XYZ file of C-alpha atoms in Angstrom:
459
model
C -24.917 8.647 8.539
C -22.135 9.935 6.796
C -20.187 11.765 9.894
C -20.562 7.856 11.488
C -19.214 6.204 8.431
C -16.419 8.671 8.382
C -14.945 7.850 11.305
C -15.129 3.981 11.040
C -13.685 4.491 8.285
C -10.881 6.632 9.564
C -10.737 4.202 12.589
C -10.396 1.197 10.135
C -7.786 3.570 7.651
C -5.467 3.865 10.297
C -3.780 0.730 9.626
C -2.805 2.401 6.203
C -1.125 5.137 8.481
C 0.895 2.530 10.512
C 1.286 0.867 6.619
C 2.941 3.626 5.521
C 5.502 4.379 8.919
C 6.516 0.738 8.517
C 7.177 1.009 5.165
C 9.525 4.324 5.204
C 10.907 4.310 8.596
C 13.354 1.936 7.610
C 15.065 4.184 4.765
C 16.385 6.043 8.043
C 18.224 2.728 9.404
C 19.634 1.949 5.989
C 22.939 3.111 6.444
C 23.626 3.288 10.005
C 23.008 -0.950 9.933
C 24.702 -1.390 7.090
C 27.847 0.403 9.090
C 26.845 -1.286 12.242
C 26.751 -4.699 11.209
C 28.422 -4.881 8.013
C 25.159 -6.296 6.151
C 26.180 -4.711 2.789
C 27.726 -7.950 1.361
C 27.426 -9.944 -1.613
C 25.751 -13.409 -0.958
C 28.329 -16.158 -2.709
C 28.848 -15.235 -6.647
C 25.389 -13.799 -6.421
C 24.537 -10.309 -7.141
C 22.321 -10.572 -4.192
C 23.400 -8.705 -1.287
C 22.747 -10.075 2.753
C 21.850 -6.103 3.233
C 19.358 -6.015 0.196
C 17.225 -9.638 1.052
C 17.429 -9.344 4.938
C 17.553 -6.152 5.769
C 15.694 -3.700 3.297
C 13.133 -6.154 1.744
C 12.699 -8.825 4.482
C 9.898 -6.556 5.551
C 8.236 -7.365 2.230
C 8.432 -10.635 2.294
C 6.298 -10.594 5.047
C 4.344 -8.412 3.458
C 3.351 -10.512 0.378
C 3.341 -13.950 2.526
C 0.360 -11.355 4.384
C -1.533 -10.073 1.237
C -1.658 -13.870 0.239
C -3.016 -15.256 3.184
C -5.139 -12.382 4.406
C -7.798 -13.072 2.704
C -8.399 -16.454 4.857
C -8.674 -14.640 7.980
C -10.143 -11.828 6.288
C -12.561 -14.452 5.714
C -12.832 -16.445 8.109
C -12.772 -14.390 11.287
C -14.097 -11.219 9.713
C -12.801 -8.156 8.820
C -13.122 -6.006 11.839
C -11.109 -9.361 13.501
C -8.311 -8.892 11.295
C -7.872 -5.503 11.765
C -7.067 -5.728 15.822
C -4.644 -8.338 15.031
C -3.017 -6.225 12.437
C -2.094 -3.859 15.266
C -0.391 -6.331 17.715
C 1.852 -7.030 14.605
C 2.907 -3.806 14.238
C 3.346 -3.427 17.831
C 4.998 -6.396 18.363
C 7.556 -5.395 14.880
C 8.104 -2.449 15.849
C 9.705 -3.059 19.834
C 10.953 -6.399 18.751
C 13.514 -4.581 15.802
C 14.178 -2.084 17.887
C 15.963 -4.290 20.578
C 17.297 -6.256 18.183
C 21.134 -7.118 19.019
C 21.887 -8.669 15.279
C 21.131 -9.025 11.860
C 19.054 -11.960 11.382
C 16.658 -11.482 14.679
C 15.903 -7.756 13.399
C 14.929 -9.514 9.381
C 12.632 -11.362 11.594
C 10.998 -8.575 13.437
C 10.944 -6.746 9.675
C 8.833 -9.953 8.582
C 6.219 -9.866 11.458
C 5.726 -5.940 10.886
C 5.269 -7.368 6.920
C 2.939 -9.545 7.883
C 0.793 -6.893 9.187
C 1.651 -4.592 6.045
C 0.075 -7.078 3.314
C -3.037 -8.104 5.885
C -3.753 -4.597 6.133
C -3.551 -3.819 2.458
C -6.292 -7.005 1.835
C -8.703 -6.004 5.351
C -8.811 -2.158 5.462
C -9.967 -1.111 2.181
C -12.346 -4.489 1.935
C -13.924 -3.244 5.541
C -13.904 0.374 4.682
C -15.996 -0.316 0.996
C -18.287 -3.263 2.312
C -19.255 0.067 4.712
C -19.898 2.864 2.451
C -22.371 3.866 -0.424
C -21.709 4.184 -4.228
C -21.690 8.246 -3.431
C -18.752 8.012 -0.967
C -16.932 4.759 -1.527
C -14.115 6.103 -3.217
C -13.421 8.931 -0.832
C -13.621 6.484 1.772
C -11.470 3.885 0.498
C -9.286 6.730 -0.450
C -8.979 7.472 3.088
C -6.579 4.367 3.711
C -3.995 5.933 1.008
C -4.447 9.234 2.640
C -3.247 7.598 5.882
C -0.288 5.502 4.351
C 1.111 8.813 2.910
C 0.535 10.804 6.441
C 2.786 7.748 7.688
C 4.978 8.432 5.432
C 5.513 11.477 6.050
C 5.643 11.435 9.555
C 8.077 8.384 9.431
C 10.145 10.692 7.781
C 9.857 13.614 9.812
C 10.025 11.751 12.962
C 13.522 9.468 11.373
C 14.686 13.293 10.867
C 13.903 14.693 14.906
C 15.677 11.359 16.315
C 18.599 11.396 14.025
C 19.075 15.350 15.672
C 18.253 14.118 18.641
C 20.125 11.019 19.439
C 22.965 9.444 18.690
C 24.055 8.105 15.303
C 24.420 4.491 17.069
C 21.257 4.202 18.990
C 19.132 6.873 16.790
C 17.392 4.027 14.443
C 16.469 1.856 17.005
C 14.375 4.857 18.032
C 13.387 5.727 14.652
C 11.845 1.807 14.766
C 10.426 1.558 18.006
C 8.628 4.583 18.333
C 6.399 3.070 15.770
C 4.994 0.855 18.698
C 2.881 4.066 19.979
C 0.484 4.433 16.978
C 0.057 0.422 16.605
C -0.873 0.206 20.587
C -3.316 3.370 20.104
C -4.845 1.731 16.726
C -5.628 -1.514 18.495
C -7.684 -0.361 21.121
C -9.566 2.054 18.721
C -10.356 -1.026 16.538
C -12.290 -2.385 19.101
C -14.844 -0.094 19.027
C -16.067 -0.620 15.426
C -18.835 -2.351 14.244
C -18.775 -5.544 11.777
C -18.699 -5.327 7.979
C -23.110 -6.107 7.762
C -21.642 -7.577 3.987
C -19.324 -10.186 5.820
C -22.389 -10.659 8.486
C -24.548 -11.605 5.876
C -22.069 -13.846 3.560
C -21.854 -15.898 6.947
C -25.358 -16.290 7.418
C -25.596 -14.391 10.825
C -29.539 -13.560 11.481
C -30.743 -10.389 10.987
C -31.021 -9.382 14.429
C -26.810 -9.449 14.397
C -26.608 -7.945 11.198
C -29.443 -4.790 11.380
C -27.231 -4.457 14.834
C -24.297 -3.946 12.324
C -25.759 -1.319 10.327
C -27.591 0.860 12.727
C -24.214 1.561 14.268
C -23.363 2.966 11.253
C -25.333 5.627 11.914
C -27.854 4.640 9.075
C -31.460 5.953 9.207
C -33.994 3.346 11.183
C -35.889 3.998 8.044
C -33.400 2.732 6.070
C -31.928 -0.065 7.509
C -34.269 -2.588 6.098
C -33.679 -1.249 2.683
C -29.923 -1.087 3.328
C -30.756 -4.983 4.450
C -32.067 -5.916 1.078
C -29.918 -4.571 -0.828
C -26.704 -6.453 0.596
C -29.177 -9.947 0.570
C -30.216 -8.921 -3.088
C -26.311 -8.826 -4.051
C -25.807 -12.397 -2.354
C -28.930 -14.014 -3.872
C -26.965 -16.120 -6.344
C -27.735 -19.330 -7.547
C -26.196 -22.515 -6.009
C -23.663 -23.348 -8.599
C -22.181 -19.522 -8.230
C -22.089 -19.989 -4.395
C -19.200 -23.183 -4.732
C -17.086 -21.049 -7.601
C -13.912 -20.325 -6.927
C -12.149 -17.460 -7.531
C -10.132 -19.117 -10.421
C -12.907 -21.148 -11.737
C -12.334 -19.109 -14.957
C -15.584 -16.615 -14.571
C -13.717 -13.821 -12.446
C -10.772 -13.446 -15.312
C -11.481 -10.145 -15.835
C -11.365 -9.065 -12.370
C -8.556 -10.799 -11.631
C -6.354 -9.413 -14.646
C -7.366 -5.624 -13.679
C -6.008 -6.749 -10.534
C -2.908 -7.988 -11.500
C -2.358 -4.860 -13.679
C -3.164 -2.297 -11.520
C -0.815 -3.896 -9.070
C 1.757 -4.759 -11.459
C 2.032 -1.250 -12.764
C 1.719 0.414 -9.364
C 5.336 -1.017 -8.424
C 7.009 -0.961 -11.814
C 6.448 2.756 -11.506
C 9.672 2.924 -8.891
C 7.573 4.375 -6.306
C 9.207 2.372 -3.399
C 12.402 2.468 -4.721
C 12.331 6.055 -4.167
C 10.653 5.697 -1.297
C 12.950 3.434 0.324
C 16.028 4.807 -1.014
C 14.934 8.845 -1.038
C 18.363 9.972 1.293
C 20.645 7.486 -0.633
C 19.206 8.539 -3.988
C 19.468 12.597 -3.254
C 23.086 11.759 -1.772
C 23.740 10.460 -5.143
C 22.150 13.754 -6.364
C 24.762 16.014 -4.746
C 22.741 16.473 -0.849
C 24.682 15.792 2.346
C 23.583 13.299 4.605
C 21.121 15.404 6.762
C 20.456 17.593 3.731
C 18.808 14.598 1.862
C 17.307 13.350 4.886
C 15.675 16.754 5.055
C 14.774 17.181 1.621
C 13.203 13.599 2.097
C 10.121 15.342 4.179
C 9.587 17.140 1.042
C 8.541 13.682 -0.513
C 6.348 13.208 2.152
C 4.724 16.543 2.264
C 3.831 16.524 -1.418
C 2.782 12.884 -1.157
C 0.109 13.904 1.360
C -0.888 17.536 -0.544
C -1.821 15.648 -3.650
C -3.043 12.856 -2.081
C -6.032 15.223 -1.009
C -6.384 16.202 -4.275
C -6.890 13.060 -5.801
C -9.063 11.913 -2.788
C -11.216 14.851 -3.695
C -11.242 13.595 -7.390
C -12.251 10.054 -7.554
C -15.868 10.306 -7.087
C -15.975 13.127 -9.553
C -13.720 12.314 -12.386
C -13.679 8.977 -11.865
C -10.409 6.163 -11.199
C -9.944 5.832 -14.928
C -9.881 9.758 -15.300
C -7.340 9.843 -12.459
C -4.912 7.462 -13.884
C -4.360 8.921 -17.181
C -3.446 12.150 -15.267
C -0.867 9.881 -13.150
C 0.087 8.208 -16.324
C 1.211 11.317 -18.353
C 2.897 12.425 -15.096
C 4.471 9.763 -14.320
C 6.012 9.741 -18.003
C 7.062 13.103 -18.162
C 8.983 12.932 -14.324
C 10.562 10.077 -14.562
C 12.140 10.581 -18.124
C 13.745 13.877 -16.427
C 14.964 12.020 -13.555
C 17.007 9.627 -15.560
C 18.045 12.736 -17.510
C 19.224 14.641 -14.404
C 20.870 11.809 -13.217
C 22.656 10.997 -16.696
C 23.780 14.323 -17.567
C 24.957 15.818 -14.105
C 22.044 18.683 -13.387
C 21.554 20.051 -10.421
C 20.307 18.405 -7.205
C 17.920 20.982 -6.929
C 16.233 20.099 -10.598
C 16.614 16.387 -9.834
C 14.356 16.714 -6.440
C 12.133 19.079 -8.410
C 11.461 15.973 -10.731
C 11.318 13.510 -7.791
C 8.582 15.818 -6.112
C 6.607 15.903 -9.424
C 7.177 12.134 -9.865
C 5.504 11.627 -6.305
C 2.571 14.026 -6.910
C 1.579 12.164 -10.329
C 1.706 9.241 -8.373
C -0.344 10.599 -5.354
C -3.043 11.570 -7.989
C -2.980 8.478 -9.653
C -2.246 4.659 -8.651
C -1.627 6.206 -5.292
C -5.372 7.384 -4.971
C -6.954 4.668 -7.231
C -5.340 1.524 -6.618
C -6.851 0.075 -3.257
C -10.133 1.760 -4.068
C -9.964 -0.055 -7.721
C -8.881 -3.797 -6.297
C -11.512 -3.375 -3.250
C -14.663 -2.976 -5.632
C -13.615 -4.939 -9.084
C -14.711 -7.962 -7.331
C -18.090 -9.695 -6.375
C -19.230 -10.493 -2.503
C -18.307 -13.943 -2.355
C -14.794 -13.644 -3.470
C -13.850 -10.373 -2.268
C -11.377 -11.046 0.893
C -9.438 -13.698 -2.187
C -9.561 -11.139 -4.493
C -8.427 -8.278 -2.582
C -5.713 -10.961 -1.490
C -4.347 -11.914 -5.211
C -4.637 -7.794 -6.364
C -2.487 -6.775 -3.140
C -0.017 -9.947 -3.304
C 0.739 -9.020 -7.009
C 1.465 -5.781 -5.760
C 3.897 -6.830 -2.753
C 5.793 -9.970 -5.242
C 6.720 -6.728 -7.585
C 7.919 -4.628 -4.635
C 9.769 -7.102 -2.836
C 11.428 -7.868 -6.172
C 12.314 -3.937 -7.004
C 13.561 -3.636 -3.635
C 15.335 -6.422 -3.349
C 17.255 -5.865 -7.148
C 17.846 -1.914 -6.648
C 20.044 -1.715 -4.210
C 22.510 -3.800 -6.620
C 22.445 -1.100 -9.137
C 23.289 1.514 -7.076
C 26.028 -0.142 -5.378
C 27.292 -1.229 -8.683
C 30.941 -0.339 -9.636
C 31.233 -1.565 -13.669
C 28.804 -0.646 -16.228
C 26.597 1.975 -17.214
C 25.078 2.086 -13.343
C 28.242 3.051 -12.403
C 27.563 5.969 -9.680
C 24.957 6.829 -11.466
C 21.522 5.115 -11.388
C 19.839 7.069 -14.667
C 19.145 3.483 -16.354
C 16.812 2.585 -14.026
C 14.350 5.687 -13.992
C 14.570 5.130 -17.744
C 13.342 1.663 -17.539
C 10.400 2.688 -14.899
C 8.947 5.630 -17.616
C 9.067 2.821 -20.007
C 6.858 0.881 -17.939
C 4.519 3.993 -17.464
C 3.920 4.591 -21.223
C 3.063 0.772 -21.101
C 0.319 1.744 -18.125
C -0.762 4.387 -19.860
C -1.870 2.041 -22.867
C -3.225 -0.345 -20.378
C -5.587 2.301 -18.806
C -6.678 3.488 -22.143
C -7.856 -0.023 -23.575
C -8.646 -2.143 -20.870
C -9.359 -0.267 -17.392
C -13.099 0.056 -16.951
C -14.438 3.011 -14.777
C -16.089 1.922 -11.519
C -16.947 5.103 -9.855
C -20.664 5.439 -9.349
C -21.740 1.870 -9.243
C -22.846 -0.334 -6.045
C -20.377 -3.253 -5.388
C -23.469 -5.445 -6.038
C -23.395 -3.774 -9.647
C -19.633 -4.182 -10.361
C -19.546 -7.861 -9.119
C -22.413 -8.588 -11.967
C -20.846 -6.634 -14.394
C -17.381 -7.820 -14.163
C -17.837 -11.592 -13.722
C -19.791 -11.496 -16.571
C -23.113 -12.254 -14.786
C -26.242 -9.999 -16.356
């Protein structure tokens, strides 16, 4: 059972892999477009730049108008559905910005990859728990952050090769495009899994379809029926609970861990320095290639401690996990803003980045799609997942969309040197860090049946 349920569920996590190339592959392009079509412009008496709204965070723009709406399809046509469309997204993204000849056609071929971004975020880690047990689901779920950090860092590596490879003009349409391999490779795979037997059931499909479901899980024959049960068991709820909606007031709590988790998880800076790694270590003292390099050190940590806290959260637990990323997060960030503020060494400032990436690989990075995927009950899962993971893309869009004004700044304290705003991030963490200690409840251990009744309130 569990070697079958692994690879679904690496099947299904792949669209976290092509989630994390999307989102990194365009620090690579950053510059070159900005000197190839002059996008790095102020937008009226705004402090909004044309470069900073349509080129950097157009991408996730689609990607929150896609974690808002994906729980509709998610919904509607089924999780498993979703997921193969996902794929011709990226696929179609991916070629489409690479052969685009201006500005505003390549924002739009950013959008449609964004799209595919926030549905991914709301399908893959609702598909990948509605499939696994209480033992497992964390690891599982866990799997989909594993695979957005293994994009990352191949994004980076592979924006590295081309820019050797090719030339400056033509090297980040490659960097793009080349993103259209994975995405068609993913879409066939998807094919081949099964149904969520959760969604099956919420739709009323007969148990013929939904046994059919299961058993190509690899679960037992003698335990299918059980395994049957239980989902019905969890969807056995009285009429009244059936029509409630997911703001009819009784899934509050859920829907504030949601919005914290999320909230937090971006207001940490982590893609800020993911998008901006080679223009923040150029500010550091690195040469162009040189922080281009030392960007694939982001990436490898990312994915080393990423394992690590995969191989955590069933045993210490989410909560567990984020005070580790809290305190870590604290301590890195505060140094950053130090390193930047009093001149150190870009050696000691990427030493603090790299420390700042593992906390966050141990922490929100492992926890947070695991956390929003279970907090919620059957019925309002694909909505919930959608409100946690739109939170989360509103707050990044913003961060990326106001940073790259404060580095380009030229009067004030940000001034050639952006120390204010790591500053203002480890603020925010020692504000998390409260958060987790008062209000986060621990979910490890528990069916989803379990957590829907506890957190909604319903005994």
């Amino acid at each position: 059972m569990d070697k079958r349920i692994l690879g679904i569920s690496l099947t299904a996590a792949l669209a976290g892999f092509l989630f994390g190339f999307d989102t990194v592959v365009i620090s690579g392009a950053n510059q070159p477009i900005k000197d190839l079509w002059g996008t790095n412009w102020f937008l009226g008496d705004s402090i909004f730049t044309f470069h900073g709204i349509f080129i950097m965070s157009m991408a996730l723009w689609g990607t929150v108008f896609g974690s808002l709406v994906g729980g509709i399809p998610c919904d509607r046509l089924g999780r498993k559905k979703t997921l193969f469309w996902i794929g011709v997204l990226y696929f179609i993204s991916a070629v489409g910005s690479a052969l685009a000849p201006e500005p505003y056609l390549f924002s739009f071929f950013r959008f449609i990859g964004g799209v595919g971004v926030g549905v991914s975020s709301v399908a893959a880690p609702i598909y990948i728990s509605e499939i696994s047990t209480a033992k497992n689901r964390g690891r599982l779920t866990a799997m989909y952050q594993f695979n957005i950090v293994f994009g990352i860092l191949i994004a980076f590596i592979s924006n590295y090769v081309i820019g050797v490879l090719f030339d400056e003009n033509v090297a980040w349409r490659w960097m793009l495009g080349i993103e259209g391999l994975p995405a068609l490779v993913y879409t066939i795979l998807v094919l081949r899994i099964p149904h969520s037997p959760r969604w099956l059931a919420l739709k009323n499909r007969t148990d013929e379809v939904i046994i059919q479901s299961i058993t190509m899980l690899g679960i037992q024959s003698d335990q299918v029926s059980l395994y049957l049960t239980q989902i019905k068991m969890g969807l056995s709820e009285s009429v009244e609970t059936q029509k409630e909606k997911l703001f009819s007031g009784k899934f509050n709590k859920p829907l504030l861990l949601a919005f914290f988790i999320a909230f937090f998880n971006q207001l940490s800076g982590i893609n800020f320095v993911l998008y901006y790694a080679p223009e923040i270590l150029e500010r550091a003292g690195l040469a162009s290639e040189e922080s281009l390099f030392s960007s694939i050190s982001i990436g490898v940590i990312n994915l080393i401690f990423t394992f690590v806290g995969i191989s955590l959260i069933d045993k210490l637990g989410r909560k567990q996990l984020m005070y580790i990323g809290s305190v870590g997060y604290i301590l890195s960030l505060a140094m950053v803003g130090w390193s930047f503020y009093s001149g150190a060494s870009s050696v000691l400032l990427l030493i603090f980045i790299l420390i700042f990436i593992a906390s966050h690989a141990i922490g929100q990075g492992a926890v947070i799609w695991v956390f929003i995927s279970e907090i919620f009950p059957n019925k309002v899962r694909s909505y919930g997942q959608s409100w946690g993971t739109g939170t989360h893309w509103v707050f990044a869009a913003l961060i990326t969309l106001l940073t790259p004004t404060f580095l380009d700044a030229e009067i004030g304290i940000f001034k050639e040197n952006p120390w204010p705003i790591f500053i203002f991030f480890a603020f925010m963490m020692v504000l998390q860090l409260l958060w987790v200690i008062f209000a986060m409840p621990e979910t490890k251990g528990k069916s989803l049946e379990e957590l829907g009744k506890l957190l909604s309130g319903k005994r």
